[in-house]
CSV table of C-alpha atoms in Angstrom, one decimal:
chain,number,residue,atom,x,y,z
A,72,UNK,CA,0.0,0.0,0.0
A,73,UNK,CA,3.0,2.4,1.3
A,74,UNK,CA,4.6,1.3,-2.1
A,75,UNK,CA,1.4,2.2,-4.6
A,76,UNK,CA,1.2,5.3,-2.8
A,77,UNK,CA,4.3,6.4,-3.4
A,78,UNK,CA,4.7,5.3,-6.9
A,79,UNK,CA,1.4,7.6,-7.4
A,80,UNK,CA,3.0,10.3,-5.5
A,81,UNK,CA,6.0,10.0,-8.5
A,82,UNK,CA,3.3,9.8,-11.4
A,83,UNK,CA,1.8,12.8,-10.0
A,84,UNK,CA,4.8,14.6,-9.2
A,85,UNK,CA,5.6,14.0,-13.2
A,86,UNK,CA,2.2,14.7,-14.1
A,87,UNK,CA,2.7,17.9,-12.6
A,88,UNK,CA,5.7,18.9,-13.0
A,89,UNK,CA,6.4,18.0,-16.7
A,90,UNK,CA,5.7,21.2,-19.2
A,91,UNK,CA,2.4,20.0,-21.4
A,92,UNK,CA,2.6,18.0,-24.3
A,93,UNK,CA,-0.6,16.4,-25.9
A,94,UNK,CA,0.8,12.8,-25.1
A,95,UNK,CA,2.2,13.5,-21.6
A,96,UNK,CA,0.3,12.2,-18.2
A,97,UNK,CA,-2.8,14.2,-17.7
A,98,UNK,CA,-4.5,14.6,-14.5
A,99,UNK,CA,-7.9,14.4,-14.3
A,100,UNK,CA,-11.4,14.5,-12.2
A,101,UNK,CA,-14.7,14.0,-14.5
A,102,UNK,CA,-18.0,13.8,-13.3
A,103,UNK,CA,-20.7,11.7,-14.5
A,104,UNK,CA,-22.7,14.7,-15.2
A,105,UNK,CA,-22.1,18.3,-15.0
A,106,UNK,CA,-25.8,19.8,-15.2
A,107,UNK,CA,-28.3,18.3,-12.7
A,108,UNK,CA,-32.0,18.9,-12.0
A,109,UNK,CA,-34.5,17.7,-9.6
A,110,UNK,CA,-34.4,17.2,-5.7
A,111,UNK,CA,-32.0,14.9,-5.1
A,112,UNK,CA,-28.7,14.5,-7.2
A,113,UNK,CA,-26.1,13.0,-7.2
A,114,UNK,CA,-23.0,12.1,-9.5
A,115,UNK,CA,-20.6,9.7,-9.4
A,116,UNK,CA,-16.9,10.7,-9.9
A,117,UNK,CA,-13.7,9.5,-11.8
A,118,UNK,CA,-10.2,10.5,-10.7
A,119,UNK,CA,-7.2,9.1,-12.6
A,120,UNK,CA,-3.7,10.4,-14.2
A,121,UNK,CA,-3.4,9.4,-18.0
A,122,UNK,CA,-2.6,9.2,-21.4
A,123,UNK,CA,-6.0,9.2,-23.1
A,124,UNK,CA,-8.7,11.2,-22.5
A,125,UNK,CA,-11.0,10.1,-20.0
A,126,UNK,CA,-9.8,6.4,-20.2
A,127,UNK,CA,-8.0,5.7,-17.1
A,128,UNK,CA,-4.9,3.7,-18.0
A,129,UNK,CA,-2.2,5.0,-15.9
A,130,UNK,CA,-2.4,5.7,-12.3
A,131,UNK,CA,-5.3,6.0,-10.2
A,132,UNK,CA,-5.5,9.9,-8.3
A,133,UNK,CA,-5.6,9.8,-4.6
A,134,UNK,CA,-8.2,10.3,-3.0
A,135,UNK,CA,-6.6,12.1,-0.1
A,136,UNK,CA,-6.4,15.0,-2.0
A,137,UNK,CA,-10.1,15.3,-3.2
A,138,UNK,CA,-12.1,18.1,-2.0
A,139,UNK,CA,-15.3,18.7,-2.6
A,140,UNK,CA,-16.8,22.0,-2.1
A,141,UNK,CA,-20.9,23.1,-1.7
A,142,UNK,CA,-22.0,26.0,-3.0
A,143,UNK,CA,-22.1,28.0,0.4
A,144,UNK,CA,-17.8,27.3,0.3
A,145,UNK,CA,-18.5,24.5,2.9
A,146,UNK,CA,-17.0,20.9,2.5
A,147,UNK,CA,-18.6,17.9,1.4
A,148,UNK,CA,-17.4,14.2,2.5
A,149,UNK,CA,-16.9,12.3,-1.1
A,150,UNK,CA,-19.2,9.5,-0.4
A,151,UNK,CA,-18.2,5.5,-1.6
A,152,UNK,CA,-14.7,6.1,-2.2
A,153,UNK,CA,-13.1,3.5,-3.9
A,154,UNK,CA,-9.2,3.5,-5.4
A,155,UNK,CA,-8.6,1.0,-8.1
A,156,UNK,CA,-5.4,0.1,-10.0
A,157,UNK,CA,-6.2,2.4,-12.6
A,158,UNK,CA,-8.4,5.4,-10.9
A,159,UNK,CA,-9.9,6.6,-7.9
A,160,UNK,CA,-14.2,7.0,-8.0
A,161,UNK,CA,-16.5,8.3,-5.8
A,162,UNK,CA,-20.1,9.7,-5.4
A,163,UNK,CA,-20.8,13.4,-4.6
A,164,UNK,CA,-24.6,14.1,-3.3
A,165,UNK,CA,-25.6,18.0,-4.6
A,166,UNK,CA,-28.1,17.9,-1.5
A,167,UNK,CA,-28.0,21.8,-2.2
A,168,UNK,CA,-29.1,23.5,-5.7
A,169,UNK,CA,-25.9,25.5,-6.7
A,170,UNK,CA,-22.7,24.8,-7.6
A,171,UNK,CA,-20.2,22.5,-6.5
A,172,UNK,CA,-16.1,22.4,-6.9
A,173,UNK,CA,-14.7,19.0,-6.9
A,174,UNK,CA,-11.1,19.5,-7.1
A,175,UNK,CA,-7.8,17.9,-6.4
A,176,UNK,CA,-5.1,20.1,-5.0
A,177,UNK,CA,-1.4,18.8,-5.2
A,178,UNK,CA,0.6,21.2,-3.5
A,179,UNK,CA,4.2,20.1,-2.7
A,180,UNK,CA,7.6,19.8,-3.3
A,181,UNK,CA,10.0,18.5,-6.2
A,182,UNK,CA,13.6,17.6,-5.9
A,183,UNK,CA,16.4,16.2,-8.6
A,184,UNK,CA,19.6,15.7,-7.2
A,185,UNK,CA,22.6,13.2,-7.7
A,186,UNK,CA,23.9,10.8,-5.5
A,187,UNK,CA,27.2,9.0,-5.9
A,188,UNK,CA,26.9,9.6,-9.7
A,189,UNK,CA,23.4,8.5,-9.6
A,190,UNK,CA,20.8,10.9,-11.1
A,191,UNK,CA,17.4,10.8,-8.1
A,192,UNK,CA,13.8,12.1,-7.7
A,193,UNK,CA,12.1,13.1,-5.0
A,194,UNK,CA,8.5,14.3,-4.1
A,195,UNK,CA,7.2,15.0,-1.0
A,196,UNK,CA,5.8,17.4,1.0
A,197,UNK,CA,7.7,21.2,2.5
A,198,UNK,CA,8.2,19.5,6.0
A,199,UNK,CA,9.5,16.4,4.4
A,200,UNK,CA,12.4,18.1,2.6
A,201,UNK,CA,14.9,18.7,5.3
A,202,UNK,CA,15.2,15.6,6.0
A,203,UNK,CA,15.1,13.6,2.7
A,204,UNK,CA,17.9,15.1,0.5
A,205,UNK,CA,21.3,13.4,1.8
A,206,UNK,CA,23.6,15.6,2.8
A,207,UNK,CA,26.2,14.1,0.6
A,208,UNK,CA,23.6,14.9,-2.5
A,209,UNK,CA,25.4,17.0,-5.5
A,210,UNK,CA,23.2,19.2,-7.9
A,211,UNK,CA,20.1,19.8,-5.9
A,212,UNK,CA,17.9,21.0,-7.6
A,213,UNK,CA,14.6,22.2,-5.8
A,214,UNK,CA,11.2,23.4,-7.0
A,215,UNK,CA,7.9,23.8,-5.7
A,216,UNK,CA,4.8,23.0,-6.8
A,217,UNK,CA,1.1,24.5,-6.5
A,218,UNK,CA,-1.7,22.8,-9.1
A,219,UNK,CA,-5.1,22.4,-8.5
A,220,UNK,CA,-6.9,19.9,-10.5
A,221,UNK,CA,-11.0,20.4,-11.2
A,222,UNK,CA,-14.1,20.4,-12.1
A,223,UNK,CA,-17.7,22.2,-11.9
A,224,UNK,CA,-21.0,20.5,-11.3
A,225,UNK,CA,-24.6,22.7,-11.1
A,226,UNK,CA,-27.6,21.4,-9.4
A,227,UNK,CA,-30.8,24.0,-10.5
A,228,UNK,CA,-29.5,27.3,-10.9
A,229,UNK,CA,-26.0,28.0,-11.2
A,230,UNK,CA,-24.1,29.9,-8.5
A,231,UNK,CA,-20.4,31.3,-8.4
A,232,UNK,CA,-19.6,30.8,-4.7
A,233,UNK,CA,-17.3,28.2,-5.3
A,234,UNK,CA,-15.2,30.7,-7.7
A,235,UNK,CA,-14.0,32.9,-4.8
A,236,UNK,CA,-10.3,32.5,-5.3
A,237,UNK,CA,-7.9,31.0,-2.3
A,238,UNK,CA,-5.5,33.4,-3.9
A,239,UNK,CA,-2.9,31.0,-4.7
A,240,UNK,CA,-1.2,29.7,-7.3
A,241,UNK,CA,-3.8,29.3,-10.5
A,242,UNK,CA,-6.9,29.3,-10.5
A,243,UNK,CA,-9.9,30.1,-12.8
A,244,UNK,CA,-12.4,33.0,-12.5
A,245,UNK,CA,-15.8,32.7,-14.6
A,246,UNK,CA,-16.6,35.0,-16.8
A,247,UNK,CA,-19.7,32.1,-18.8
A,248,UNK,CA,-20.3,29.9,-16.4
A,249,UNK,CA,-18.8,26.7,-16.9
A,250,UNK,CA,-21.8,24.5,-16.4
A,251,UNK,CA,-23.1,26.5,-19.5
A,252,UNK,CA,-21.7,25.7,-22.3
A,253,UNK,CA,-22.5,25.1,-25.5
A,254,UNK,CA,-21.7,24.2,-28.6
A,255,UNK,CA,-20.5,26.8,-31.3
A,256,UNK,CA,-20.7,29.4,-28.6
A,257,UNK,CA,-17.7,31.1,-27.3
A,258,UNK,CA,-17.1,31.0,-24.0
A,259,UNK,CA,-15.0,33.3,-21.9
A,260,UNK,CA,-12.8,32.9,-18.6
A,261,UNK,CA,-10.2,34.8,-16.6
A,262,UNK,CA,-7.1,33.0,-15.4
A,263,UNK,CA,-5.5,34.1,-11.8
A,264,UNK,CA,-2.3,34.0,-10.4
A,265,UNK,CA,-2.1,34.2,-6.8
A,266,UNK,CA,-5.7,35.6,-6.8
A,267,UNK,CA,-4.2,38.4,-9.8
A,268,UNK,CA,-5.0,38.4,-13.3
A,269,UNK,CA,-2.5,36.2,-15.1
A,270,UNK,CA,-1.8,37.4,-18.3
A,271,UNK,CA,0.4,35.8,-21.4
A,272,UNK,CA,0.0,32.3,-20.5
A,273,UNK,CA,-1.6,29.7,-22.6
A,274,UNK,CA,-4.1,28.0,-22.3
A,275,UNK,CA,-5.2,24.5,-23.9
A,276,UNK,CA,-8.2,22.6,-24.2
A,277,UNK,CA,-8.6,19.1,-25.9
A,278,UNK,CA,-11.6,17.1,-26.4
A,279,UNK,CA,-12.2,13.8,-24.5
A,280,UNK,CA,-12.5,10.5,-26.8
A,281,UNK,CA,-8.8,10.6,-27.7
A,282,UNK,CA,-8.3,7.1,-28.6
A,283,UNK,CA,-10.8,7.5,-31.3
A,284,UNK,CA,-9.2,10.1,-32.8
A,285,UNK,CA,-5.7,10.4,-34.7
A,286,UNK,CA,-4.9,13.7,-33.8
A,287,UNK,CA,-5.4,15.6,-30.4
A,288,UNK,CA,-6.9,18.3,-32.3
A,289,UNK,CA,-6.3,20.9,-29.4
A,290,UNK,CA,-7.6,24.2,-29.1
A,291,UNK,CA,-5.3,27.1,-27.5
A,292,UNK,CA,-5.6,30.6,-26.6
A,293,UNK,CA,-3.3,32.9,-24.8
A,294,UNK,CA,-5.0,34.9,-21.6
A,295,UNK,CA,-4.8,38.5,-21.7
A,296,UNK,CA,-3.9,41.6,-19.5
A,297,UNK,CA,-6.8,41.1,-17.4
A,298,UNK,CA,-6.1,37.3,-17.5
A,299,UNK,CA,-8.9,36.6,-20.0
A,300,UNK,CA,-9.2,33.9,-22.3
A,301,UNK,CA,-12.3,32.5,-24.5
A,302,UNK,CA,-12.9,29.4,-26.7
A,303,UNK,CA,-15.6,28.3,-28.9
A,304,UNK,CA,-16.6,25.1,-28.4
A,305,UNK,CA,-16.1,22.7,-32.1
A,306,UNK,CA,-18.8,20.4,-30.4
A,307,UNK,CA,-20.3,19.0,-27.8
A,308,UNK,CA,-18.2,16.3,-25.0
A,309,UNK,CA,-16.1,16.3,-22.2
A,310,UNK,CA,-12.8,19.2,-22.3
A,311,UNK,CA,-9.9,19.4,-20.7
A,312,UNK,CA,-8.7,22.8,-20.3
A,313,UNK,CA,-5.2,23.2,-18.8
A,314,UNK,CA,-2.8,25.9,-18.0
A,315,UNK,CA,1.1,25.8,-16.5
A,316,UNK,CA,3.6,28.5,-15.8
A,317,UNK,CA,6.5,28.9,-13.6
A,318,UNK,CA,7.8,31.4,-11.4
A,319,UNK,CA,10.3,32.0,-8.7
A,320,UNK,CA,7.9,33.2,-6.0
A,321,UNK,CA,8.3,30.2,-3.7
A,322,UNK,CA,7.1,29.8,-0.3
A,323,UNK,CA,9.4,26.9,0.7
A,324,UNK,CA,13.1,27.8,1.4
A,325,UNK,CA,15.7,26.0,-0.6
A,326,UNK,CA,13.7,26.1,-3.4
A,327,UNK,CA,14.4,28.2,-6.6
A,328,UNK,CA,11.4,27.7,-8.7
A,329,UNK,CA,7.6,27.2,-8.7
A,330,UNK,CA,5.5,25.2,-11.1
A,331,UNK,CA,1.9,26.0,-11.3
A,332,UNK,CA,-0.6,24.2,-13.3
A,333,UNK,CA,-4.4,24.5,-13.5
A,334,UNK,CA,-6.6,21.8,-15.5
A,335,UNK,CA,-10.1,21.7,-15.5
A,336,UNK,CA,-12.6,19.3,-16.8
A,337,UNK,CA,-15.4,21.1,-18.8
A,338,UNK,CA,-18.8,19.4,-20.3
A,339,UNK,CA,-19.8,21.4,-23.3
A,340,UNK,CA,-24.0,20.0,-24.2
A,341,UNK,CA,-25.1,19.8,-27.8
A,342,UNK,CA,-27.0,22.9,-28.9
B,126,UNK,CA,-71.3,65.5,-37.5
B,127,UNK,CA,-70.3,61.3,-38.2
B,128,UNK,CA,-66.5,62.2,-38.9
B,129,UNK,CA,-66.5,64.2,-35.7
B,130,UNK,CA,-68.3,61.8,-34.1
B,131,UNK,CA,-65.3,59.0,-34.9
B,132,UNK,CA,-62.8,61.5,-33.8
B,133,UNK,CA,-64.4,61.5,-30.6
B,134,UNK,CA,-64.4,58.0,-30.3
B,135,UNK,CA,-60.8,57.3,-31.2
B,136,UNK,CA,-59.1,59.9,-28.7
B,137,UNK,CA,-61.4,59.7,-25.8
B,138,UNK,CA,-62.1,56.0,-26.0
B,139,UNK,CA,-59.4,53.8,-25.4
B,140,UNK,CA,-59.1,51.2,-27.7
B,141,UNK,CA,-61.3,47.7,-27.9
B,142,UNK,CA,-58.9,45.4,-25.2
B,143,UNK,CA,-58.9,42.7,-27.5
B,144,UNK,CA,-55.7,40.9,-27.1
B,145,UNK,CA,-53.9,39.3,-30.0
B,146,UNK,CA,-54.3,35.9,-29.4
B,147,UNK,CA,-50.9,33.1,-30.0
B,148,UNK,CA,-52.2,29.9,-31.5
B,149,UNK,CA,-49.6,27.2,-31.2
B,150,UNK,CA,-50.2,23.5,-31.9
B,151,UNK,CA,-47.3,21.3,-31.6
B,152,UNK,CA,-47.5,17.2,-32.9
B,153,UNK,CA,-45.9,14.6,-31.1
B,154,UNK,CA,-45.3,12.1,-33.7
B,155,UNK,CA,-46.5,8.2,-33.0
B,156,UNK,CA,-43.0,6.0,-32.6
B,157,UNK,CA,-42.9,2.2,-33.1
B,158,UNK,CA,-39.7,2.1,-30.5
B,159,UNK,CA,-39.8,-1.0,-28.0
B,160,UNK,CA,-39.3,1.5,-24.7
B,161,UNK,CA,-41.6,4.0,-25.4
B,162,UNK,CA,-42.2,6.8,-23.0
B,163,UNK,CA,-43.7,10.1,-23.9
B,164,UNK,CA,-41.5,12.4,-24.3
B,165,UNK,CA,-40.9,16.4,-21.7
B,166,UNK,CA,-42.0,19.0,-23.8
B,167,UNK,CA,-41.1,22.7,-23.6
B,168,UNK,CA,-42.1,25.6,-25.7
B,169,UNK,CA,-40.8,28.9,-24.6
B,170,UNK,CA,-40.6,32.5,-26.5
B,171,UNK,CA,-37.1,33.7,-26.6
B,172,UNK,CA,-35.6,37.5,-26.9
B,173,UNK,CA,-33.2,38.0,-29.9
B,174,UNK,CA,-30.4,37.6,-27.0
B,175,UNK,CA,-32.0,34.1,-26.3
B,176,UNK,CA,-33.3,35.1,-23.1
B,177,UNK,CA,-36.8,33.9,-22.1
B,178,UNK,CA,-39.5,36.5,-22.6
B,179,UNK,CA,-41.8,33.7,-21.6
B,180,UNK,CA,-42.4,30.4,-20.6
B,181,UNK,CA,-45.7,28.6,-22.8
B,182,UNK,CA,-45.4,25.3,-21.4
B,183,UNK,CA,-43.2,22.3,-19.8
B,184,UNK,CA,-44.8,18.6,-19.9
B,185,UNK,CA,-43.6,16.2,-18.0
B,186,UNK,CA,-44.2,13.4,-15.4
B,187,UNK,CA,-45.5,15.4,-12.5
B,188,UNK,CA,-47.5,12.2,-11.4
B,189,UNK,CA,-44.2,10.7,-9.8
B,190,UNK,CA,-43.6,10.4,-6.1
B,191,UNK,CA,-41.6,12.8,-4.5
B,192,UNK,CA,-41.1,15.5,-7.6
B,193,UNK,CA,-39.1,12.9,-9.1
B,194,UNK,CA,-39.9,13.7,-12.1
B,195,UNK,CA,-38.0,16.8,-11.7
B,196,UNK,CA,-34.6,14.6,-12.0
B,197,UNK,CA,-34.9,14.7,-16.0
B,198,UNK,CA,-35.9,18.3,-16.7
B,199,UNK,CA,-32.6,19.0,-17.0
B,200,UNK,CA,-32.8,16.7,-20.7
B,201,UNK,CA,-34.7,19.3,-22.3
B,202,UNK,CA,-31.4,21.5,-22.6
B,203,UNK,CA,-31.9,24.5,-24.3
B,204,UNK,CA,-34.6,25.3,-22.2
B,205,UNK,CA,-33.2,24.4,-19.0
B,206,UNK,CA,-30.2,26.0,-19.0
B,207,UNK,CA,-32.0,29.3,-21.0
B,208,UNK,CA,-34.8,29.2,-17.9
B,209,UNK,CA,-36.0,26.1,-16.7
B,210,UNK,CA,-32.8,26.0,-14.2
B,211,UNK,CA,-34.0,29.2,-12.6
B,212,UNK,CA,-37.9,28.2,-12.1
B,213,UNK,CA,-38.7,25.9,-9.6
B,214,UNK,CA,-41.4,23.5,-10.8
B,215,UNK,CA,-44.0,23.1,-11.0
B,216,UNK,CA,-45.9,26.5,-12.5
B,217,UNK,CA,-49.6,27.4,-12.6
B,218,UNK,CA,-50.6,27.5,-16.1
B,219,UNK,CA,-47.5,26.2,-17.5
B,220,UNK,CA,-46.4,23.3,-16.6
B,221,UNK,CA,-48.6,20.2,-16.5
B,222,UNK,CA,-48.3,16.4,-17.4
B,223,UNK,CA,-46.9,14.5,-20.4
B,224,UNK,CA,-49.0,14.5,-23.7
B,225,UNK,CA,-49.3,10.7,-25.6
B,226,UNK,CA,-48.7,11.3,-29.4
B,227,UNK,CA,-50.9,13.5,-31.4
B,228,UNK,CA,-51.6,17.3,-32.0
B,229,UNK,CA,-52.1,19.4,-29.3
B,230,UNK,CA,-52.8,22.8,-29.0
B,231,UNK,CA,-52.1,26.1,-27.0
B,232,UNK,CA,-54.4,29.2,-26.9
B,233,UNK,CA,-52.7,32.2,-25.7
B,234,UNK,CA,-53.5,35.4,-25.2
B,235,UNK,CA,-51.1,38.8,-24.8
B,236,UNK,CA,-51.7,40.5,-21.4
B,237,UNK,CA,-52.3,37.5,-20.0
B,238,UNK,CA,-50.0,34.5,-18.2
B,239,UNK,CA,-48.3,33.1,-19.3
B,240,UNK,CA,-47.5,35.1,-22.4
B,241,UNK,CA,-47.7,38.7,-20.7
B,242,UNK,CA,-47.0,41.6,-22.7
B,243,UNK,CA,-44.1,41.3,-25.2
B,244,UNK,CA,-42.6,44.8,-25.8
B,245,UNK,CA,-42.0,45.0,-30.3
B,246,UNK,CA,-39.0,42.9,-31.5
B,247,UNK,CA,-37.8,40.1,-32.9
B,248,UNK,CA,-38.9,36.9,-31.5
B,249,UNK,CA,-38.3,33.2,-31.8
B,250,UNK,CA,-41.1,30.1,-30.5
B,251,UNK,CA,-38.9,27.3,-29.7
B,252,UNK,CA,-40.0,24.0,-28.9
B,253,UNK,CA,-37.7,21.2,-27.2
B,254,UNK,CA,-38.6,17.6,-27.1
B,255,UNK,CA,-36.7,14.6,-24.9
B,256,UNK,CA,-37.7,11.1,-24.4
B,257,UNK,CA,-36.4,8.8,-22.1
B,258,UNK,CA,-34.4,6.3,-23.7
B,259,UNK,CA,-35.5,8.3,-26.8
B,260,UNK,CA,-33.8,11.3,-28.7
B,261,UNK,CA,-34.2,14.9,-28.5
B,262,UNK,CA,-35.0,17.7,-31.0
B,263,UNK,CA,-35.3,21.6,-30.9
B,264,UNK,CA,-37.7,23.7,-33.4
B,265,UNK,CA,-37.7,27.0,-33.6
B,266,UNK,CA,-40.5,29.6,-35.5
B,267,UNK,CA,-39.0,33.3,-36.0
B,268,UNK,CA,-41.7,35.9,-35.8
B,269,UNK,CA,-41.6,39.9,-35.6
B,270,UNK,CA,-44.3,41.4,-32.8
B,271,UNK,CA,-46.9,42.7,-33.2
B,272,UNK,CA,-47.6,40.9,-36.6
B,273,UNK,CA,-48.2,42.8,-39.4
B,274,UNK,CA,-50.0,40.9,-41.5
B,275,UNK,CA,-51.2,38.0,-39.9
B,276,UNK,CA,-49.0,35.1,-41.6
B,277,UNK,CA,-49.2,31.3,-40.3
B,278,UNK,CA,-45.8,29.9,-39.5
B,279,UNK,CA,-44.9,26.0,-39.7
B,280,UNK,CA,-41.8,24.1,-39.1
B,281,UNK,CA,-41.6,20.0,-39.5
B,282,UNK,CA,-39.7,18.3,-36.9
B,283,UNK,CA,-37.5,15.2,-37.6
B,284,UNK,CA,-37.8,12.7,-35.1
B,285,UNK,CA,-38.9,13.8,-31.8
B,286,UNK,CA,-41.7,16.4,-33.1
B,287,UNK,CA,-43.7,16.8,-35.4
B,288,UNK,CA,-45.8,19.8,-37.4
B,289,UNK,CA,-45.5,23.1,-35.3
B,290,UNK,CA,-47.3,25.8,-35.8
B,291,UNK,CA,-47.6,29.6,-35.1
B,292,UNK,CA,-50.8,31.7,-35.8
B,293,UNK,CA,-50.7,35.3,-34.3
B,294,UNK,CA,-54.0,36.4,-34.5
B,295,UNK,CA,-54.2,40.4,-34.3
């Protein structure tokens, strides 16, 4: 168990920290469905790290990480949690109308270093570091890490609650909601850094159902000043729309870089 | 003295309140399927900014227990997320159970619910049809208000629907 664990914590750690390519590891959290009605929803909820899109064949995500999030900003116990080889599901009960976050944070730290010739990895957490880098270690090479994985689920009316920005490291401000969106119409977000408009960085989004397809066929815009970015949806399905950047305003002491990423999971409905 | 006499009618009089009446029948076709269950209905007015100037109608099962019925609303997509999202079921004079196949029909009149009084513009009817285990289709009928001249409209759904039809009666 320790050992699955911390092989995740590696696949994550790469997932994270490697700059996007359309064939490297993507995170990922989808929902069974992202617009609800009636009295009593629920959706059930998949959580994996992979090649395709949404076929979990990698690594599952872990659960420890999940949180769920009402649309009043308070916190809402995944329900039926299960980890499997491959992915990680659960259940979420919308026993509120409004909107709900579920999102996987991976905050941490990243470290290469060599050790009697030997190139080595390591992930783990700020408290962790001091400890875990031998002191004999050559080329250490530190960076930190803030990415937050998501996505958005309305039941009724759609509410922006869940939006308010923690102010850290990326993260998305609506400008459509994104549990409205349709095909052929443009919809438009605002990407923050550290709760400011993050301008200049680009931003991707490719449709799910990549095995049956022979090219990613990925869409990409570039946010502006006020951190805006907009795409029109090609057609209806399951997107996932990712962001990364790096910086050097780090929070943990030896470390000389930070690597931020932001991916979301968006369902775009037929017309 | 009669000429003067009209004058006198048309300013001090105010004019006859007869509202223009909205005619709308709407066919939901017979289908040999092995699952068959009727299918939610909505037909709504929209604005030339697709918002809702006004909801006509919503079928659906509002015989099952608990508002469960409710759960699939949410299939008829258009007009959920346009308004249905925002109205809590169910609504007097709108809403109301599903219809079996055949042609049924909707009398409405302006300055009254549920059509109210649409200021002049551009207008679309737009119907939405969604059947469990079934498919889904969207019609709409552009019209300018008020009409000027009265001119039947008609649009042929595929699958889901079938003849729709606008008259505005001035």
């Amino acid at each position: 168990m320790k050992m699955i664990h911390a092989v995740t914590a590696l696949a994550l750690a790469i997932a994270c920290a490697l700059p996007q390519a359309a064939d490297a590891h993507k995170m990922w959290i989808v929902p069974s469905a992202t617009v609800l009605s009636g009295d009593d929803a629920w959706v059930t909820v998949d959580a994996a790290i992979s090649n395709d899109l949404y076929y979990p064949d990698h690594f599952p995500a872990p659960m420890d990480r999940i949180e769920v999030t009402a649309p009043d900003g308070a916190a809402v116990a995944p329900e039926n949690a299960a980890t499997g080889k491959f992915r990680s599901t659960f259940d979420v009960h919308l026993s509120r109308p409004g909107t709900y976050r579920i999102a996987l944070r991976n905050d941490g730290v990243f470290a290469t270093y060599t050790l009697a010739g030997e190139k080595k990895r390591w992930r783990g957490t700020a408290g962790e570091l001091a400890t875990a880098i031998p002191a004999a270690a050559t080329e250490v090479k530190v960076s930190e890490s803030v990415s937050r994985v998501e996505s958005f689920v309305t039941a009724g009316a759609t509410t922006h609650g869940v939006f308010k920005p923690t102010n850290r490291g990326l993260e998305l401000a609506p400008v459509t909601h994104p549990n409205d969106l349709a095909s052929g119409e443009k919809a438009t977000f605002r990407l923050l850094l550290d709760g400011k408009p993050a301008s200049g960085i680009k931003m991707t989004a490719i449709a799910g159902a990549t095995r049956y397809r022979d090219a990613a066929g990925e869409l990409s815009a570039t946010t502006a000043a006020d951190g805006s970015f907009s795409f029109t949806w090609p057609a209806a399905g399951m997107y996932w729309m990712s962001a990364s950047a790096e910086d050097n305003k780090v929070s943990v002491k030896p470390a000389t870089e930070r690597r931020l990423a932001y991916t979301a999971t968006l369902e775009v409905l037929p017309q | 003295m009669h000429k003067w006499l009209v004058v006198f009618i048309a300013i001090v009089l105010p004019w006859p309140a007869l509202a223009t009446q909205l005619a709308i029948s709407v066919a939901i076709p017979p289908l040999k399927v092995a699952e068959y269950h009727r299918p939610y209905v909505a037909a709504w007015i929209e604005d030339k900014d697709h918002t809702v100037a006004a909801n006509l109608a919503v079928w659906y099962d509002v015989r099952k227990a608990d508002n469960e019925g409710t759960k699939w609303l949410k299939d008829l997509r258009q007009w959920w997320r346009r308004s249905g999202r925002d109205t809590p079921m169910p609504v007097d004079g709108v809403s109301g159970a599903t219809r079996p196949a055949g042609q049924h029909r909707l009398n409405l009149a302006s300055g009254s619910p549920p059509l109210g009084n649409l200021p002049p513009g551009r207008y679309e009817l737009v119907v939405e049809a969604a059947r469990e285990v079934g498919g889904r289709e969207v019609l709409r009928l552009p019209f300018a208000w008020p009409v000027d001249p009265r001119t039947p409209l008609s649009v042929h759904g595929k699958d889901e629907l079938g003849l729709v039809t606008l008259d505005i009666i001035p």
